[in-house]
Tab-separated table of C-alpha atoms and ligand atoms in Angstrom:
chain	number	residue	atom	x	y	z
A	258	MET	CA	-58.574	76.031	-77.993
A	259	ALA	CA	-55.509	76.614	-75.862
A	260	GLN	CA	-52.476	74.512	-76.703
A	261	ARG	CA	-51.544	71.989	-73.999
A	262	VAL	CA	-47.960	71.912	-72.752
A	263	ILE	CA	-46.317	69.608	-70.226
A	264	VAL	CA	-43.399	71.102	-68.328
A	265	THR	CA	-41.112	68.731	-66.428
A	266	GLY	CA	-39.239	70.526	-63.669
A	267	GLY	CA	-41.782	73.346	-63.813
A	268	ALA	CA	-41.456	73.926	-60.058
A	269	GLY	CA	-37.727	74.641	-60.370
A	270	TYR	CA	-35.873	77.865	-61.020
A	271	ILE	CA	-35.983	78.147	-64.810
A	272	GLY	CA	-39.061	75.963	-65.276
A	273	SER	CA	-41.178	78.112	-62.966
A	274	HIS	CA	-40.333	81.293	-64.874
A	275	CYS	CA	-41.320	79.518	-68.075
A	276	VAL	CA	-44.604	78.240	-66.579
A	277	LYS	CA	-45.455	81.775	-65.449
A	278	ARG	CA	-44.895	83.118	-68.970
A	279	LEU	CA	-46.806	80.253	-70.606
A	280	GLY	CA	-49.701	80.925	-68.239
A	281	LYS	CA	-49.756	84.619	-69.179
A	282	LEU	CA	-49.872	83.634	-72.837
A	283	GLY	CA	-52.888	81.396	-72.266
A	284	TYR	CA	-51.345	77.950	-72.608
A	285	HIS	CA	-52.919	75.049	-70.755
A	286	ILE	CA	-50.059	73.762	-68.572
A	287	LEU	CA	-49.310	70.654	-66.590
A	288	THR	CA	-46.133	70.567	-64.515
A	289	ILE	CA	-44.457	67.298	-63.565
A	290	ASP	CA	-41.920	67.743	-60.761
A	291	ASN	CA	-40.620	65.564	-57.928
A	292	LEU	CA	-39.999	68.708	-55.825
A	293	SER	CA	-36.439	67.595	-55.073
A	294	ASN	CA	-35.266	71.124	-55.866
A	295	GLY	CA	-38.558	72.703	-56.866
A	296	ASN	CA	-41.349	74.219	-54.810
A	297	LYS	CA	-45.133	74.003	-55.037
A	298	TRP	CA	-45.532	77.760	-54.575
A	299	ALA	CA	-43.379	78.358	-57.657
A	300	VAL	CA	-45.931	76.814	-60.015
A	301	LEU	CA	-47.974	79.924	-60.747
A	302	SER	CA	-50.060	78.507	-63.556
A	303	GLY	CA	-51.775	75.248	-64.435
A	304	GLU	CA	-51.695	71.992	-62.568
A	305	LEU	CA	-48.819	70.315	-60.676
A	306	LYS	CA	-48.302	66.550	-60.470
A	307	VAL	CA	-45.678	65.563	-57.911
A	308	VAL	CA	-43.991	62.536	-59.417
A	309	ASP	CA	-40.477	61.397	-60.243
A	310	LEU	CA	-39.666	60.831	-63.914
A	311	ALA	CA	-38.197	57.467	-62.894
A	312	ASP	CA	-41.781	56.366	-62.145
A	313	THR	CA	-42.479	55.707	-65.796
A	314	VAL	CA	-45.863	54.042	-65.273
A	315	THR	CA	-47.350	57.070	-63.496
A	316	VAL	CA	-45.626	59.524	-65.827
A	317	LYS	CA	-47.048	57.750	-68.856
A	318	GLU	CA	-50.565	57.807	-67.400
A	319	ILE	CA	-50.304	61.529	-66.672
A	320	ILE	CA	-48.953	62.399	-70.114
A	321	SER	CA	-51.433	60.162	-71.852
A	322	SER	CA	-54.462	61.688	-70.162
A	323	PHE	CA	-53.241	65.290	-70.624
A	324	ASN	CA	-52.356	64.595	-74.264
A	325	PRO	CA	-50.013	67.559	-74.741
A	326	HIS	CA	-49.130	69.288	-78.012
A	327	ALA	CA	-45.589	69.702	-76.665
A	328	VAL	CA	-43.320	68.820	-73.765
A	329	ILE	CA	-40.689	71.137	-72.307
A	330	HIS	CA	-38.169	69.099	-70.361
A	331	PHE	CA	-36.358	71.047	-67.613
A	332	ALA	CA	-36.174	68.410	-64.862
A	333	ALA	CA	-32.507	67.659	-64.203
A	334	SER	CA	-29.627	67.834	-61.768
A	335	ILE	CA	-27.427	70.799	-62.584
A	336	ILE	CA	-24.470	71.212	-60.246
A	337	VAL	CA	-21.101	70.625	-61.937
A	338	PRO	CA	-19.044	69.853	-58.783
A	339	GLU	CA	-21.726	67.447	-57.533
A	340	SER	CA	-21.685	65.663	-60.885
A	341	LEU	CA	-17.993	64.899	-60.416
A	342	GLN	CA	-18.639	63.351	-57.005
A	343	ASN	CA	-21.868	61.583	-57.886
A	344	PRO	CA	-21.919	60.884	-61.627
A	345	ILE	CA	-24.490	58.094	-61.329
A	346	LYS	CA	-27.036	60.584	-60.032
A	347	TYR	CA	-26.408	62.700	-63.148
A	348	TYR	CA	-26.621	59.873	-65.666
A	349	LYS	CA	-29.788	58.651	-63.946
A	350	ASN	CA	-31.590	61.956	-63.472
A	351	ASN	CA	-30.455	63.580	-66.684
A	352	THR	CA	-29.768	60.876	-69.254
A	353	GLU	CA	-31.822	57.869	-68.162
A	354	ASN	CA	-34.893	59.864	-67.128
A	355	SER	CA	-34.793	61.786	-70.406
A	356	LEU	CA	-34.642	58.517	-72.333
A	357	ASN	CA	-37.596	57.200	-70.323
A	358	LEU	CA	-39.545	60.339	-71.108
A	359	LEU	CA	-38.683	60.184	-74.810
A	360	LYS	CA	-39.761	56.554	-74.938
A	361	ILE	CA	-43.131	57.498	-73.463
A	362	LEU	CA	-43.531	60.365	-75.941
A	363	SER	CA	-42.765	58.117	-78.889
A	364	GLU	CA	-45.239	55.485	-77.632
A	365	LEU	CA	-47.900	58.168	-77.254
A	366	ASN	CA	-46.991	59.770	-80.582
A	367	ILE	CA	-46.281	63.170	-79.033
A	368	LYS	CA	-44.111	65.008	-81.482
A	369	ASN	CA	-42.834	68.302	-80.063
A	370	PHE	CA	-40.030	68.393	-77.516
A	371	ILE	CA	-37.982	71.210	-76.034
A	372	PHE	CA	-34.874	70.230	-74.136
A	373	SER	CA	-32.868	72.130	-71.508
A	374	SER	CA	-29.309	71.631	-72.608
A	375	THR	CA	-26.244	73.508	-71.514
A	376	ALA	CA	-23.112	75.295	-72.662
A	377	ALA	CA	-21.278	72.637	-70.643
A	378	VAL	CA	-21.635	70.363	-73.702
A	379	TYR	CA	-18.871	72.422	-75.357
A	380	GLY	CA	-16.307	71.792	-72.626
A	381	ILE	CA	-13.404	74.162	-73.190
A	382	PRO	CA	-14.325	75.794	-76.491
A	383	GLU	CA	-11.496	76.612	-78.870
A	384	ILE	CA	-13.273	79.615	-80.298
A	385	VAL	CA	-15.203	82.107	-78.153
A	386	PRO	CA	-17.984	83.266	-78.588
A	387	VAL	CA	-19.021	79.697	-79.271
A	388	THR	CA	-21.401	78.805	-82.100
A	389	GLU	CA	-23.769	75.834	-82.132
A	390	ASP	CA	-21.612	73.887	-84.598
A	391	ALA	CA	-18.565	73.943	-82.305
A	392	PRO	CA	-17.393	70.442	-81.329
A	393	LEU	CA	-19.069	68.871	-78.305
A	394	ASN	CA	-16.431	67.928	-75.805
A	395	PRO	CA	-17.794	68.201	-72.263
A	396	ILE	CA	-15.276	68.045	-69.406
A	397	ASN	CA	-17.553	66.956	-66.557
A	398	PRO	CA	-20.306	64.363	-65.990
A	399	TYR	CA	-22.996	67.062	-65.933
A	400	GLY	CA	-22.047	68.203	-69.446
A	401	ARG	CA	-21.696	64.616	-70.650
A	402	SER	CA	-25.109	63.634	-69.255
A	403	LYS	CA	-26.669	66.487	-71.238
A	404	MET	CA	-24.656	65.829	-74.409
A	405	MET	CA	-25.710	62.175	-74.374
A	406	THR	CA	-29.319	63.252	-74.085
A	407	GLU	CA	-28.935	65.608	-77.033
A	408	LEU	CA	-27.576	62.717	-79.109
A	409	ILE	CA	-30.415	60.433	-78.027
A	410	ILE	CA	-32.938	63.109	-78.979
A	411	GLN	CA	-31.405	63.429	-82.448
A	412	ASP	CA	-31.512	59.667	-83.003
A	413	ILE	CA	-35.113	59.456	-81.842
A	414	SER	CA	-36.001	62.376	-84.057
A	415	ASN	CA	-34.398	60.689	-87.069
A	416	ALA	CA	-36.118	57.382	-86.388
A	417	TYR	CA	-39.597	58.446	-85.297
A	418	GLY	CA	-40.070	61.991	-86.532
A	419	LEU	CA	-39.950	63.695	-83.138
A	420	LYS	CA	-39.445	67.440	-83.593
A	421	TYR	CA	-37.146	69.009	-81.045
A	422	THR	CA	-35.398	72.150	-79.968
A	423	SER	CA	-32.375	71.843	-77.728
A	424	LEU	CA	-31.542	75.066	-75.920
A	425	ARG	CA	-27.986	75.302	-74.648
A	426	TYR	CA	-28.124	77.575	-71.636
A	427	PHE	CA	-25.145	79.651	-70.626
A	428	ASN	CA	-25.129	81.002	-67.032
A	429	VAL	CA	-28.683	81.616	-65.948
A	430	ALA	CA	-29.197	84.219	-63.237
A	431	GLY	CA	-31.561	86.878	-61.888
A	432	ALA	CA	-35.168	86.627	-60.780
A	433	ASP	CA	-38.658	87.452	-62.013
A	434	PRO	CA	-38.780	91.275	-62.358
A	435	GLU	CA	-42.271	91.193	-60.770
A	436	GLY	CA	-40.710	89.572	-57.694
A	437	LYS	CA	-42.853	86.429	-57.684
A	438	LEU	CA	-40.127	83.896	-58.483
A	439	GLY	CA	-36.399	83.381	-58.159
A	440	GLN	CA	-33.640	80.949	-57.316
A	441	ALA	CA	-34.937	79.015	-54.312
A	442	TYR	CA	-32.531	76.129	-54.151
A	443	ARG	CA	-31.045	76.335	-50.661
A	444	GLU	CA	-27.717	74.743	-51.500
A	445	SER	CA	-27.143	76.739	-54.673
A	446	THR	CA	-23.450	76.971	-55.488
A	447	HIS	CA	-23.863	79.452	-58.332
A	448	LEU	CA	-21.714	82.545	-58.217
A	449	ILE	CA	-24.375	85.266	-58.138
A	450	THR	CA	-26.532	83.482	-55.563
A	451	ARG	CA	-23.468	82.770	-53.415
A	452	ALA	CA	-22.303	86.375	-53.640
A	453	LEU	CA	-25.731	87.691	-52.580
A	454	LYS	CA	-26.061	85.177	-49.750
A	455	THR	CA	-22.614	86.263	-48.558
A	456	ALA	CA	-23.754	89.902	-48.702
A	457	LYS	CA	-26.726	88.866	-46.554
A	458	GLY	CA	-24.405	87.272	-44.006
A	459	GLU	CA	-25.323	83.638	-44.700
A	460	PHE	CA	-21.684	82.860	-45.492
A	461	PRO	CA	-18.634	84.477	-43.846
A	462	TYR	CA	-16.921	85.050	-47.198
A	463	LEU	CA	-17.158	84.355	-50.912
A	464	GLU	CA	-14.454	82.234	-52.497
A	465	ILE	CA	-13.066	82.979	-55.945
A	466	TYR	CA	-12.236	79.623	-57.476
A	467	GLY	CA	-9.012	80.284	-59.333
A	468	THR	CA	-7.229	83.504	-60.217
A	469	ASP	CA	-4.654	81.981	-62.574
A	470	TYR	CA	-6.805	81.388	-65.670
A	471	GLN	CA	-5.751	82.738	-69.066
A	472	THR	CA	-8.216	85.619	-68.875
A	473	PRO	CA	-7.589	89.370	-68.437
A	474	ASP	CA	-8.007	89.334	-64.633
A	475	GLY	CA	-7.199	85.631	-64.126
A	476	THR	CA	-10.767	84.618	-63.145
A	477	CYS	CA	-13.258	82.642	-65.219
A	478	ILE	CA	-15.546	84.392	-67.672
A	479	ARG	CA	-19.208	83.506	-68.116
A	480	ASP	CA	-22.147	84.802	-70.155
A	481	TYR	CA	-24.920	85.533	-67.615
A	482	ILE	CA	-28.447	85.460	-69.043
A	483	HIS	CA	-31.536	86.691	-67.193
A	484	VAL	CA	-33.918	83.847	-66.369
A	485	SER	CA	-36.935	85.658	-67.868
A	486	ASP	CA	-35.135	86.115	-71.196
A	487	LEU	CA	-34.324	82.416	-71.096
A	488	ALA	CA	-37.986	81.603	-70.376
A	489	GLU	CA	-38.871	83.661	-73.446
A	490	ALA	CA	-36.417	81.607	-75.530
A	491	HIS	CA	-38.584	78.564	-74.698
A	492	ILE	CA	-41.705	80.417	-75.790
A	493	VAL	CA	-40.258	81.312	-79.202
A	494	ALA	CA	-38.929	77.762	-79.592
A	495	LEU	CA	-42.342	76.335	-78.699
A	496	ASN	CA	-44.160	78.635	-81.118
A	497	SER	CA	-41.773	77.630	-83.855
A	498	LEU	CA	-42.279	73.890	-83.272
A	499	LEU	CA	-46.058	74.258	-83.032
A	500	ASN	CA	-46.014	76.173	-86.318
A	501	ASN	CA	-44.157	73.443	-88.176
A	502	GLY	CA	-40.667	74.764	-87.511
A	503	GLU	CA	-37.758	72.363	-87.921
A	504	SER	CA	-35.734	70.624	-85.228
A	505	ASP	CA	-32.720	72.665	-84.203
A	506	VAL	CA	-30.206	73.556	-81.491
A	507	PHE	CA	-29.668	77.062	-80.136
A	508	ASN	CA	-27.314	78.797	-77.733
A	509	CYS	CA	-28.984	80.941	-75.100
A	510	GLY	CA	-26.784	83.738	-73.810
A	511	TYR	CA	-26.147	87.389	-74.628
A	512	GLY	CA	-22.784	87.106	-76.374
A	513	HIS	CA	-20.978	89.018	-73.659
A	514	GLY	CA	-18.907	87.627	-70.796
A	515	TYR	CA	-18.060	88.856	-67.308
A	516	SER	CA	-15.259	87.616	-65.090
A	517	VAL	CA	-15.874	86.351	-61.553
A	518	LYS	CA	-14.230	89.539	-60.245
A	519	GLU	CA	-16.479	91.730	-62.388
A	520	VAL	CA	-19.575	89.932	-61.120
A	521	ILE	CA	-18.415	90.411	-57.531
A	522	SER	CA	-17.850	94.097	-58.065
A	523	VAL	CA	-21.370	94.567	-59.523
A	524	ALA	CA	-22.827	92.510	-56.646
A	525	LYS	CA	-21.103	94.816	-54.149
A	526	LYS	CA	-22.413	97.871	-55.971
A	527	VAL	CA	-26.003	96.593	-56.162
A	528	THR	CA	-26.136	95.448	-52.527
A	529	GLY	CA	-24.089	98.338	-51.145
A	530	ILE	CA	-22.288	95.741	-49.007
A	531	ASP	CA	-18.525	95.243	-49.121
A	532	PHE	CA	-18.664	91.523	-48.280
A	533	LYS	CA	-15.489	89.530	-47.702
A	534	VAL	CA	-13.918	87.758	-50.688
A	535	ILE	CA	-11.030	85.309	-50.601
A	536	GLU	CA	-9.005	83.802	-53.422
A	537	SER	CA	-9.005	79.994	-53.502
A	538	ASP	CA	-7.800	77.217	-55.776
A	539	ARG	CA	-9.479	76.357	-59.042
A	540	ARG	CA	-12.663	74.317	-58.841
A	541	PRO	CA	-12.370	71.106	-60.891
A	542	GLY	CA	-14.410	71.007	-64.075
A	543	ASP	CA	-14.517	74.766	-64.763
A	544	PRO	CA	-13.755	75.936	-68.317
A	545	PRO	CA	-11.961	79.318	-68.319
A	546	GLN	CA	-14.322	81.074	-70.686
A	547	LEU	CA	-17.877	80.435	-71.884
A	548	ILE	CA	-19.569	83.043	-74.048
A	549	ALA	CA	-22.445	82.364	-76.422
A	550	ASP	CA	-22.684	83.360	-80.014
A	551	CYS	CA	-26.433	83.934	-79.839
A	552	SER	CA	-27.009	85.192	-83.377
A	553	LYS	CA	-28.724	81.973	-84.485
A	554	ILE	CA	-31.646	82.105	-82.037
A	555	LYS	CA	-32.109	85.819	-82.695
A	556	LYS	CA	-32.175	85.293	-86.434
A	557	LYS	CA	-34.084	82.022	-86.763
A	558	LEU	CA	-36.556	82.344	-83.874
A	559	ASN	CA	-36.605	86.140	-83.586
A	560	TRP	CA	-35.714	85.909	-79.896
A	561	GLN	CA	-35.516	89.421	-78.458
A	562	PRO	CA	-33.885	89.569	-75.034
A	563	ARG	CA	-35.029	92.386	-72.742
A	564	TYR	CA	-32.741	92.218	-69.723
A	565	ASN	CA	-29.224	92.156	-71.145
A	566	ASP	CA	-27.689	94.087	-68.266
A	567	LEU	CA	-25.638	92.455	-65.494
A	568	GLU	CA	-26.628	95.116	-62.987
A	569	PHE	CA	-30.326	94.505	-63.658
A	570	ILE	CA	-29.805	90.739	-63.427
A	571	ILE	CA	-28.113	91.042	-60.043
A	572	LYS	CA	-30.654	93.624	-58.858
A	573	THR	CA	-33.598	91.303	-59.515
A	574	ALA	CA	-31.718	88.442	-57.805
A	575	TRP	CA	-30.979	90.719	-54.822
A	576	GLU	CA	-34.604	91.859	-54.483
A	577	TRP	CA	-35.587	88.187	-54.398
A	578	GLU	CA	-32.816	87.135	-52.041
A	579	LYS	CA	-33.653	89.886	-49.548
A	580	LYS	CA	-37.214	88.577	-49.218
A	581	ARG	CA	-36.099	85.064	-48.402
B	77	UDP	N1	-17.456	80.652	-58.751
B	77	UDP	C1	-16.663	81.201	-57.752
B	77	UDP	N2	-17.120	81.160	-56.461
B	77	UDP	C2	-18.317	80.609	-56.107
B	77	UDP	C3	-19.126	80.070	-57.138
B	77	UDP	C4	-18.665	80.100	-58.441
B	77	UDP	O1	-15.566	81.692	-58.022
B	77	UDP	O2	-18.655	80.600	-54.919
B	77	UDP	C5	-16.998	80.671	-60.147
B	77	UDP	C6	-16.893	79.307	-60.779
B	77	UDP	O3	-15.650	78.726	-60.529
B	77	UDP	C7	-17.116	79.643	-62.256
B	77	UDP	C8	-18.059	80.840	-62.221
B	77	UDP	O4	-17.962	81.382	-60.907
B	77	UDP	O5	-15.901	80.048	-62.845
B	77	UDP	C9	-19.510	80.465	-62.489
B	77	UDP	O6	-19.834	79.353	-61.695
B	77	UDP	P1	-21.314	78.882	-61.425
B	77	UDP	O7	-21.260	77.779	-60.413
B	77	UDP	O8	-22.171	80.072	-61.108
B	77	UDP	O9	-21.820	78.338	-62.820
B	77	UDP	P2	-21.189	77.256	-63.848
B	77	UDP	O10	-20.413	78.070	-64.843
B	77	UDP	O11	-20.352	76.300	-63.065
B	77	UDP	O12	-22.387	76.622	-64.449
C-alpha cells in the first residue's frame, strides 16, 4: 500500500517540485493550497483541494478523510521586504496557520510532520557556514514567524509525541530540469528570477541592493540551492520519519556562497544578455552572508545533492523563464 502524504502549498514553487518527486516515487498525495501564489497546473501528481489553512473546519475534514501518514507543510508567505511592511500577514499565514494545522494533526493523532523553515531564523550568523545549533536570532518578521513556528512544533512534539523534521532552506533557485515546473510567482523579488526577467526585458534594469557590506566585493553572499535537490531533502526526511527516525532540524544548502555580483555575472553568461545593472542602497532586513553547513543532513539522512552548480541552477531557471 502506498503511503499517504498531505502537502500544504503543493501548488507553489518548492511544493510542486516535491509533489512531482513524491508522485514519481509512488506516494499517494493530496495537496492543500489556496492558490494565492500557487497554480493548479503545477500539481503534477495526486489530488488538489483549493482551501485556505485558515478555514480550519474544512481543512480538518479533508485531513481526516485522507488520513495521511505524514504532512509536509510548505504553505507560507516568503518575501522578506513584504514581511517588514505587513507583519500581520506573516504571523497569520506562517505562525497562526501552522498552529491551526498542528492542532488539527494532534486531534487526529497524525504523527509525522515536515516543516519548511528558513535560514532567516539565524538572522546575522556570527559563524559562517552556519550549523543547526547556531543561535536563532531572526532580524525580520518573516524569519521570526518561522522561528516561532519551529518553537511551537518542538513544544507540541514534546507534549504529544509528534515527530517532526524542520528543514531550514537557504536560497532556493532553479527549475525542474525536465522543464515542467519552475518559479511562477509573478511578483517574485528573488535575485535570480529578477535578473532573468531583466534579461528578458520585463524590467529596465536590475538593482543591486547594497555594495558596502563586509564581503569581498561588498555585495551580499547567499547559498543558492537547486529546487529539485531541496525537494529531495524532503523525500529523505519523509523516509526517515516514516521509518521511525527521530525529530530533528537540518540546514538545506550546499555550503558554498555566491555574491550578488557573482550571480549577476553567471546570469549574463547563461542568457548571453548584458542587461543593465544599477547599484542601489541596502534593502532592509538583509543579512550580509548566509551559507549553510550542510554536513548534518548529508550524514544523518544521506541526502545527496545532484545539482550543486550555480550555472546549472541559473540555466534551468532561464529555460523556464523563456517559456513564460
Ligand atoms: N538582491 C538584489 N537585487 C534584487 C533582488 C535581490 O541585490 O533585485 C539581493 C538581496 O538584497 C539579497 C540577495 O540578493 O542580498 C538575495 O535576495 P533574495 O531576495 O533572492 O533572497 P533572500 O536572501 O532575501 O531570501
